[in-house]
Coordinates of C-alpha atoms and ligand atoms in Angstrom, one line a residue:
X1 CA 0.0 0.0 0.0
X2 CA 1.2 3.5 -1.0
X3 CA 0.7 6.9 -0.2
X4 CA -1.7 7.7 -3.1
X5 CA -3.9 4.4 -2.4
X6 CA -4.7 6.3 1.2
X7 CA -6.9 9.2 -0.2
X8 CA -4.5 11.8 0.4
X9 CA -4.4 15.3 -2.0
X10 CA -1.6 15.7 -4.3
X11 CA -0.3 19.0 -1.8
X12 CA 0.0 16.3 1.3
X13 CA 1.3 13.4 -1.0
X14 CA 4.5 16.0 -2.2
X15 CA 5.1 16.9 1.4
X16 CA 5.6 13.3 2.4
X17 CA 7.9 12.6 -0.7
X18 CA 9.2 15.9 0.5
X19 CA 10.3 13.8 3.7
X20 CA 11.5 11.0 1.7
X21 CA 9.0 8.5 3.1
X22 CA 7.7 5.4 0.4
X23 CA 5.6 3.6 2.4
X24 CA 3.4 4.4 5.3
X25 CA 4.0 2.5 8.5
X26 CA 1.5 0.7 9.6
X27 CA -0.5 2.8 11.9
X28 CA -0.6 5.6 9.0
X29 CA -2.1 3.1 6.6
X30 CA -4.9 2.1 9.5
X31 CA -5.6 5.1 10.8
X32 CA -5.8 7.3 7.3
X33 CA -8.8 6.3 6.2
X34 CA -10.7 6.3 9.1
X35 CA -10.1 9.1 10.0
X36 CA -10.2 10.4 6.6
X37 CA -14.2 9.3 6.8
X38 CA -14.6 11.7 9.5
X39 CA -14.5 8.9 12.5
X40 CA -13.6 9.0 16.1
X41 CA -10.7 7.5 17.0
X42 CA -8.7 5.4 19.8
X43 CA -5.3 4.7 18.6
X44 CA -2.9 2.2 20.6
X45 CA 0.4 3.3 18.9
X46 CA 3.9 4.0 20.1
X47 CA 6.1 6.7 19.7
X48 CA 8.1 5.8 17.0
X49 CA 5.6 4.3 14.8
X50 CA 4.8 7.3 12.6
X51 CA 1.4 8.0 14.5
X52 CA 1.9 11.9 14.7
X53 CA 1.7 12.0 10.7
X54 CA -0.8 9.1 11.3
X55 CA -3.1 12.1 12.4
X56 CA -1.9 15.1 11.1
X57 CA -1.7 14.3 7.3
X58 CA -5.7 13.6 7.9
X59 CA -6.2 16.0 10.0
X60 CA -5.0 18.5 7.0
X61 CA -6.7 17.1 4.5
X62 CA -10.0 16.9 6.4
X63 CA -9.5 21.0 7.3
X64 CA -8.1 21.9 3.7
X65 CA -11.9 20.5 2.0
X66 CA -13.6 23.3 3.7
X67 CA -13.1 26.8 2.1
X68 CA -11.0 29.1 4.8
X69 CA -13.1 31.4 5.9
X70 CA -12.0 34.9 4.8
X71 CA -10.9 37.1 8.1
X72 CA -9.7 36.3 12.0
X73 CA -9.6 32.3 11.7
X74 CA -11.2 30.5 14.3
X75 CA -9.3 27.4 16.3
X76 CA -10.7 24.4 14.3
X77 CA -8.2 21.5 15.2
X78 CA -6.6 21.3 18.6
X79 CA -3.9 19.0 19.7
X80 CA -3.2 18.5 23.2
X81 CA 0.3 17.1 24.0
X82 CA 1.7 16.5 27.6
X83 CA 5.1 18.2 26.9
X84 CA 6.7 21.0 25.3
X85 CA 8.8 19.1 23.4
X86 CA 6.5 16.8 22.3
X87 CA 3.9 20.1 21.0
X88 CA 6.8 21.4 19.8
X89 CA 8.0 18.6 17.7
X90 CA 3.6 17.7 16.3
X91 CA 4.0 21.9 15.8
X92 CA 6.8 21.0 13.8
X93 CA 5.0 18.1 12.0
X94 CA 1.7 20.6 11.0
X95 CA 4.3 22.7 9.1
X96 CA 5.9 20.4 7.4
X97 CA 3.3 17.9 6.2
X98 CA 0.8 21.2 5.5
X99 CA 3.9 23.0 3.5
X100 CA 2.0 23.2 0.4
X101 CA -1.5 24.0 2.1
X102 CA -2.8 27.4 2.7
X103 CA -3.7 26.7 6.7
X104 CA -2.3 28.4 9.7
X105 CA -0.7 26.3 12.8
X106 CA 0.8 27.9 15.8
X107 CA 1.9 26.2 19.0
X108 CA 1.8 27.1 22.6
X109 CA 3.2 25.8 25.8
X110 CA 4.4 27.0 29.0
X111 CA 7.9 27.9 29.5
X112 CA 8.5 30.9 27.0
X113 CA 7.1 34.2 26.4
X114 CA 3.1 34.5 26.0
X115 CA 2.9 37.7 24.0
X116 CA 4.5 36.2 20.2
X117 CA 1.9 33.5 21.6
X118 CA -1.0 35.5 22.1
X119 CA 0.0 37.9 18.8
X120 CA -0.3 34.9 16.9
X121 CA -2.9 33.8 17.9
X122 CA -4.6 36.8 17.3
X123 CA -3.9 36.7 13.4
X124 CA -5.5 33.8 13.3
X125 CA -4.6 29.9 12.9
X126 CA -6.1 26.7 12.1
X127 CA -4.2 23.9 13.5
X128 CA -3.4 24.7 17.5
X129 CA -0.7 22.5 19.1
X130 CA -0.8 23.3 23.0
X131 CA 0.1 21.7 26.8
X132 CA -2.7 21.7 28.6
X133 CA -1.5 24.5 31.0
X134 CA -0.1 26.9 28.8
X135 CA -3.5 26.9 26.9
X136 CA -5.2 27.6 29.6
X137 CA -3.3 30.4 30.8
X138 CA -4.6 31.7 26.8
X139 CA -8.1 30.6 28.0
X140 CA -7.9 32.8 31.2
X141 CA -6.5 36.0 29.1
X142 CA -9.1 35.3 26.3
X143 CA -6.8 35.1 23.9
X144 CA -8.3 31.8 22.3
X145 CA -11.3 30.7 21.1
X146 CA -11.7 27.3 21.0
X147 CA -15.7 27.5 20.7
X148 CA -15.2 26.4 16.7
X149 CA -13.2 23.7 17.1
X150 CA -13.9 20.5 15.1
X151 CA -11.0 18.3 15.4
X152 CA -9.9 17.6 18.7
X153 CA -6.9 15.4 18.9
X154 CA -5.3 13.6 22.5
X155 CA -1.9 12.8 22.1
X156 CA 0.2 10.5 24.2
X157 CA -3.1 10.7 26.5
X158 CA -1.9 8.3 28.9
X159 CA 1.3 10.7 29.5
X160 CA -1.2 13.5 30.2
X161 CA -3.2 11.3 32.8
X162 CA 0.3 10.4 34.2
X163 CA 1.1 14.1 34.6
X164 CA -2.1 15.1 36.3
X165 CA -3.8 16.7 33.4
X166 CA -6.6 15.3 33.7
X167 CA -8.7 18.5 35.5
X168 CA -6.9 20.5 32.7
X169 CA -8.8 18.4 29.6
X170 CA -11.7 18.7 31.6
X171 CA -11.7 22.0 31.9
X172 CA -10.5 22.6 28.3
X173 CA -13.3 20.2 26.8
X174 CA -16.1 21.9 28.6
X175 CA -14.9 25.2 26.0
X176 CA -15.1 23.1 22.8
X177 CA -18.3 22.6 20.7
X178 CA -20.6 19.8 22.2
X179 CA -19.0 16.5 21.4
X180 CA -21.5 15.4 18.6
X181 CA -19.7 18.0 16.8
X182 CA -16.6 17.3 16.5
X183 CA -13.8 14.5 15.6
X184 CA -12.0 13.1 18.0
X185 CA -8.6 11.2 17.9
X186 CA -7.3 9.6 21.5
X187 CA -3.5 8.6 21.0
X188 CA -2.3 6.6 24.0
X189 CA 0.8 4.0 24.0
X190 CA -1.0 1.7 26.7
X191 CA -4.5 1.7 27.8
X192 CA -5.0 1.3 31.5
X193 CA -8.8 1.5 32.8
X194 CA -8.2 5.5 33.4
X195 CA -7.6 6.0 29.5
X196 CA -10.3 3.8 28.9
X197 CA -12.7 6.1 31.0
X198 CA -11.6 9.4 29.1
X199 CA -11.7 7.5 25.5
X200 CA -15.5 6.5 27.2
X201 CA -16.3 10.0 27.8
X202 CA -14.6 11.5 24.8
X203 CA -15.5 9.3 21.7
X204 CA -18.2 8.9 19.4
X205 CA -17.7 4.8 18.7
X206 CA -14.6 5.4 17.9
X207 CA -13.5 2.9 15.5
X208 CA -10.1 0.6 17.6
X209 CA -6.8 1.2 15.7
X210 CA -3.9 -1.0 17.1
X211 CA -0.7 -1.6 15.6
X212 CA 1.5 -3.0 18.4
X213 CA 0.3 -5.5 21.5
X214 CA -0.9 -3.5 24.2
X215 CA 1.6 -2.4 26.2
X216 CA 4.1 -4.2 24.0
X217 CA 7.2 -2.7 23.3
X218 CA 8.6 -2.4 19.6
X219 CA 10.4 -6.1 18.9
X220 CA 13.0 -4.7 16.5
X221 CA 14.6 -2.6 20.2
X222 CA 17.2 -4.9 21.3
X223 CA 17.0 -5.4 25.2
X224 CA 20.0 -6.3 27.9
X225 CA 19.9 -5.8 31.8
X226 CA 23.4 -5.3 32.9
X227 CA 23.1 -5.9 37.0
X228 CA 26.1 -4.0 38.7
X229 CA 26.2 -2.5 42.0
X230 CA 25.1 0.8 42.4
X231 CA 28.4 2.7 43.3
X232 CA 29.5 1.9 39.8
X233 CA 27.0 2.3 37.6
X234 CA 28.5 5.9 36.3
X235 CA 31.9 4.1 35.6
X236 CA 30.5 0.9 33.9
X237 CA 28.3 3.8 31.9
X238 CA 31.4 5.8 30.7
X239 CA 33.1 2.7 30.0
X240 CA 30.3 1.3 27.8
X241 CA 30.1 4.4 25.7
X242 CA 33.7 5.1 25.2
X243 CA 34.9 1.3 24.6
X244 CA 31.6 0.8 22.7
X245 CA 32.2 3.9 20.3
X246 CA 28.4 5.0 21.3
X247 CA 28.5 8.6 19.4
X248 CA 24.5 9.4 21.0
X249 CA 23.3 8.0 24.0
X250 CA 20.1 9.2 25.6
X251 CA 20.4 8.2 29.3
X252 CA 17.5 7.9 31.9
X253 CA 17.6 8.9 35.6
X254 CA 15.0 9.0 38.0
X255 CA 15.6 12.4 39.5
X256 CA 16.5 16.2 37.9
X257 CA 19.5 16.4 40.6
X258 CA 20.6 12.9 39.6
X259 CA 20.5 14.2 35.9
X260 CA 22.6 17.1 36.4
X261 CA 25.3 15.4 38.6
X262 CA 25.5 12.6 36.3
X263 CA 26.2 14.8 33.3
X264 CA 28.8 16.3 35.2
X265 CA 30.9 13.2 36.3
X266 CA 30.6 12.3 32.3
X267 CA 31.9 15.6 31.4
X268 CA 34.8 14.5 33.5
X269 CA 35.1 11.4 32.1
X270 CA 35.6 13.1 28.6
X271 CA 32.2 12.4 27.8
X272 CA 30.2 16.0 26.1
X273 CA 27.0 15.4 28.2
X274 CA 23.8 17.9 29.1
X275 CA 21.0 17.1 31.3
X276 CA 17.7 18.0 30.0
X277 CA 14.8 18.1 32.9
X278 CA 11.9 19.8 33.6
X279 CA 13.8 22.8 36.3
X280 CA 15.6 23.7 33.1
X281 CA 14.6 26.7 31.1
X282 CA 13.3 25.8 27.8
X283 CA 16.2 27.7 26.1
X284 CA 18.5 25.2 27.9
X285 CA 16.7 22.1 27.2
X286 CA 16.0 23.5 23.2
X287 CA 19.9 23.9 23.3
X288 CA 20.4 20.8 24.5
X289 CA 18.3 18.6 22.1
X290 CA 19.8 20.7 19.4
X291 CA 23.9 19.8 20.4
X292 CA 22.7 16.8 20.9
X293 CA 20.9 15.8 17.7
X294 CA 24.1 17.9 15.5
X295 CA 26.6 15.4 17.3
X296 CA 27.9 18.2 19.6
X297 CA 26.5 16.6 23.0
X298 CA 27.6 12.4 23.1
X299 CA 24.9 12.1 25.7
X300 CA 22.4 13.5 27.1
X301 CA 20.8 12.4 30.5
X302 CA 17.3 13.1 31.0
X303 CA 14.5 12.6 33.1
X304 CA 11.2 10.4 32.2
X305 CA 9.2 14.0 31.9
X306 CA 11.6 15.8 29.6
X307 CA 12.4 13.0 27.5
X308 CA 8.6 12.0 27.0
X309 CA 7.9 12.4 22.8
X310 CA 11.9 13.7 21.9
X311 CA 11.8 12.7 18.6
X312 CA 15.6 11.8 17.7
X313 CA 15.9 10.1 14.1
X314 CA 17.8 7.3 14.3
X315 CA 18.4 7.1 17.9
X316 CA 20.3 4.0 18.6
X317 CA 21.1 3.6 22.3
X318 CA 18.7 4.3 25.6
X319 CA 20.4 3.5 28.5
X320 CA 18.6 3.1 31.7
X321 CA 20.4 4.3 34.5
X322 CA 17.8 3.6 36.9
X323 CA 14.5 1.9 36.2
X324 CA 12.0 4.3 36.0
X325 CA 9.3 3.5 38.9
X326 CA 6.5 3.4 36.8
X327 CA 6.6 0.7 34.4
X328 CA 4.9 2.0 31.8
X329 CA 7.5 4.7 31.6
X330 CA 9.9 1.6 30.8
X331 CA 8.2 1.7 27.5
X332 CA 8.3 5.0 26.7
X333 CA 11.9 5.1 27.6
X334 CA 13.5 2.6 25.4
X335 CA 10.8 3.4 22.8
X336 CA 13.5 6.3 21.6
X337 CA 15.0 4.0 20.0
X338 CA 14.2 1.9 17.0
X339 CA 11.8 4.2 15.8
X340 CA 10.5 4.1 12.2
X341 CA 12.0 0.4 11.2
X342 CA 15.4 1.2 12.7
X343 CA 17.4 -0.6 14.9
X344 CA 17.6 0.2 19.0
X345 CA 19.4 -0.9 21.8
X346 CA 17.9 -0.1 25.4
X347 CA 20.1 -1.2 28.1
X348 CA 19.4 -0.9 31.8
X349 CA 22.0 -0.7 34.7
X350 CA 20.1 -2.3 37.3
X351 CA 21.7 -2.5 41.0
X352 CA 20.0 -4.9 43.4
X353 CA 17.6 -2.4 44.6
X354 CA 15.7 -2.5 41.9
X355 CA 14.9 -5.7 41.2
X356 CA 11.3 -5.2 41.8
X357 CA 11.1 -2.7 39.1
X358 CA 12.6 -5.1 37.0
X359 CA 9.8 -7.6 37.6
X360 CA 7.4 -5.2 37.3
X361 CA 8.7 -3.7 34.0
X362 CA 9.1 -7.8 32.6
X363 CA 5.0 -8.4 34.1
X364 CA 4.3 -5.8 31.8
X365 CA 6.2 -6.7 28.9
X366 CA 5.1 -10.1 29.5
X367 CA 9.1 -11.1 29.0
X368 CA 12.2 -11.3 30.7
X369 CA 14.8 -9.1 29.4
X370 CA 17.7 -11.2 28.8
X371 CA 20.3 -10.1 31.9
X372 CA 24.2 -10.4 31.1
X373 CA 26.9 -9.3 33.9
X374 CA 29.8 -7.7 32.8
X375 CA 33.4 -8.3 33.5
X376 CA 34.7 -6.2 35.4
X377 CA 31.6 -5.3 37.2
X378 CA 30.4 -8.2 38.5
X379 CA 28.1 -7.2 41.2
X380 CA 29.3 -7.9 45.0
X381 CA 26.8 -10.7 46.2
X382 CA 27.5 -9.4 50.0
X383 CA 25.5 -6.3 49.1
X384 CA 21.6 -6.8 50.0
X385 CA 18.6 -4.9 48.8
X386 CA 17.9 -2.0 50.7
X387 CA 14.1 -1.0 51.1
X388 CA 13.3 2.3 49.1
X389 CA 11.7 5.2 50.2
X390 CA 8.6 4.8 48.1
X391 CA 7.8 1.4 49.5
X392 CA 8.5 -0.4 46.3
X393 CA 11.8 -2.7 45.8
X394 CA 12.3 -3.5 49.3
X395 CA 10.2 -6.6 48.7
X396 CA 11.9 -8.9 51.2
X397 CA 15.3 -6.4 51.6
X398 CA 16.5 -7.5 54.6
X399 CA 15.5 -11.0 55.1
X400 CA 17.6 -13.9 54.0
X401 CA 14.9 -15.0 51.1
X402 CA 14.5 -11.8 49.9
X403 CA 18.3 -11.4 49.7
X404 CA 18.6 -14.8 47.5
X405 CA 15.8 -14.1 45.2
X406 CA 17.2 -10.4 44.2
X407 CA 20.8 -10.8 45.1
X408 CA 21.1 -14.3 43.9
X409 CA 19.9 -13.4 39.9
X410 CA 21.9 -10.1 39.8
X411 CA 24.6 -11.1 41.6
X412 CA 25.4 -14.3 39.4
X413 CA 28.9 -14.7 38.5
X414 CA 28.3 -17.9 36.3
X415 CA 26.4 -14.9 34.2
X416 CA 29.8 -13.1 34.2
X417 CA 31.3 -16.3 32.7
X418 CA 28.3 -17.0 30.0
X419 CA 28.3 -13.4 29.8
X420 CA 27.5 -13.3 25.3
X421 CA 24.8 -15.8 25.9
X422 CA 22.2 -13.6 26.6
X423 CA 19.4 -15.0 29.2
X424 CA 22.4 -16.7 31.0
X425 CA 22.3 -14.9 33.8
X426 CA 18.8 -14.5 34.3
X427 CA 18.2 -18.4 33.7
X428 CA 19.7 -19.7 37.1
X429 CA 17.0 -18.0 39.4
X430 CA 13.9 -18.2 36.9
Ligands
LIG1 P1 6.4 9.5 15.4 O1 6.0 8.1 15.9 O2 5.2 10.2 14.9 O3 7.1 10.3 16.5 O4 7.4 9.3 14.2 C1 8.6 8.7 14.3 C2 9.6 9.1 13.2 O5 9.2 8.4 12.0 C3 9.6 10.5 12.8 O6 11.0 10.9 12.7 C4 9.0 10.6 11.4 O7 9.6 11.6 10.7 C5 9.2 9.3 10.9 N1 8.2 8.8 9.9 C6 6.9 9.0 10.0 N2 6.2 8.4 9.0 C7 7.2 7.8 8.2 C8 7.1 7.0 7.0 N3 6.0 6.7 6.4 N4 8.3 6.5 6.6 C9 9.5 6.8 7.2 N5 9.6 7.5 8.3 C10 8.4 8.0 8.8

């Protein structure tokens, strides 16, 4: 299936070639036509699958068969993303897919200045890409009108539930046009019974577009648990990238302060490393994802917010420096990598603290991630779990059995010897 089988006008099919695409991925070439037929829908899809021109190239064409009304232009397709880098980057997406169309996008989010925002706005635009927040601040000043709006589009919903949004869409859908009157397009990577509530309340029977398992994560991302202790994580990191010629690494921490010190300790390891989390400016984190996609920055450490919807071509290492404690982000995480048909790699350093989150992370996946030890950085078997803060991982910390289970899989030096057999390690205690 092509392009021009879709449905799509000749102005949308020269932007795509534009981008060098030949084939659309799947989700484009299931979600296309329905929502070129002017359906509702719920879309399970991935970052990474093509799902933002999945909805925008539809979205276009479904705005460009009206005439444009002559004068202020009224708000008629609003996308809601949970980050600023994520609006920015479906912002980015409205341009260049509606290149050769006459319509107007602008988008807003928090962060940045309000006035080239609310000037823009005032001129008039078709296609709004906003964060819930920032939009509301627009709402409050009356700068926006969103009482014509006919498209409404949720993307990476279940990262806007995550975040707390939820009062926000409320609050935002009680200012759109009564729902029989608009389309409505629900992007979410999982579906857990919240989403399922919203995409209840929200859609018109929405016709079910899935292109990956539920909560599945892309097979072509390679997987490997490395357990080490945690003392030496940083130093089996820097050693990884430099003996491993990694020239982009995007790395995952839990915290902002962790982020920041462990770009520093790179930096003095010779490794060009930012952090990019949400107490940065968004100057600093715009910087950041620009050195770093140019080559300029090796790696850059970030935290699950920040990182959520970075789109990075050809991104081909996620490291994990710390489990995330939700397992969901897991997903979103490693799905940096091997997006559009390439190859990934998604590692994970995981000391014996969090061996809970690994079990977690593998319930979801329905999989064990195959778990090699390193020589060199075998982990030191004396060490037990300690209980965290948050109540999870502690599963058992100080007790003998709890120590075996945990301790006893990570700390397996016969993995150390079968260390290029992958599943080796993890075999022993499964
Ligand atoms: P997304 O899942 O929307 O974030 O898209 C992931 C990446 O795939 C982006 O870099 C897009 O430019 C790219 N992409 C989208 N559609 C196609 C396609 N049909 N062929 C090749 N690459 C694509």
């Amino acid at each position: 299936m092509s392009f021009e089988t879709l449905g799509l006008r000749a102005e949308l099919l020269r932007a795509v070639r534009d981008q060098g695409y030949t084939e659309p991925t799947p989700i484009q070439k299931k979600a296309i036509p329905v929502i070129l037929q002017g359906r509702d829908v719920m879309a399970g899809a991935q970052t990474g699958t093509g799902k933002t021109a999945g909805f925008t190239l539809p979205l276009l064409q479904r705005l460009s068969e009206t005439a444009l009304p002559a004068g202020r232009r009224p708000v008629r397709a609003l996308v809601l993303a949970p980050t600023r880098e994520l609006a920015a980057q479906v912002g980015e997406s409205v341009a260049t897919y509606g290149r050769h169309l006459q319509l107007r996008s602008a988008v807003v989010f928090g962060g940045v200045k309000i006035n080239p925002q609310i000037e823009k706005l005032r001129r008039g635009v078709d296609v709004l890409v906003a964060t819930p927040g920032r939009l509301l601040d627009h709402v409050s000043q009356k700068t926006v009108d969103l009482s014509q709006v006919e498209f409404l589009v949720l993307d990476e919903a279940d990262r806007m539930l995550d975040m707390g949004f939820i009062h926000d869409i409320r609050k935002l859908l009680a200012l759109l046009p009564e729902n029989g009157k608009r389309q409505n397009l629900l992007f979410s990577a999982t579906f857990s019974r919240e989403i399922k509530e919203l995409a209840q309340r929200l859609l018109n029977r929405p016709e079910l577009v899935e292109v990956a398992r539920r909560n599945s994560t892309a097979e072509r991302i390679q997987q490997v648990v490395h357990p080490v202790d945690k003392r030496r994580k940083r130093e089996l990191l820097s050693h990884m990238i430099g003996s491993r010629n990694w020239k982009q690494v995007l790395v995952f921490t839990r915290t902002k302060h962790g982020a920041n010190r462990l770009a520093q300790q790179l930096e003095k390891d010779g490794l060009s490393a930012a952090a990019i989390h949400g107490n940065k400016s968004q100057g600093a984190r715009t910087r950041a994802l620009a050195g770093f996609k140019k080559g300029d920055i090796r790696v850059l450490v970030a935290t699950d917010i920040a990182a959520r919807g970075l789109d990075i071509d050809q991104l081909p290492h996620v490291v994990n420096f710390e489990l995330p404690n939700v397992a969901e982000d897991y997903v979103h995480r490693i799905g940096r990598t091997g997006r559009a048909g390439n190859q990934g790699e998604a590692v994970s350093l995981v000391c014996v603290d969090e061996h809970k989150l690994l079990k977690d992370i593998e319930r979801l996946l329905k999989k064990s991630i195959p778990s090699v030890v390193l020589e060199g950085y075998e982990p030191d078997p004396r060490i037990r779990p300690e209980p965290m803060q948050n109540g999870r991982g502690g599963r058992g910390g100080r007790s003998g059995k709890g120590q075996k289970s945990a301790g006893g899989n990570l700390g397996n030096t016969r993995a150390a010897r079968s260390r290029n057999r992958p599943g080796a390690g993890r075999a022993a205690s499964r």
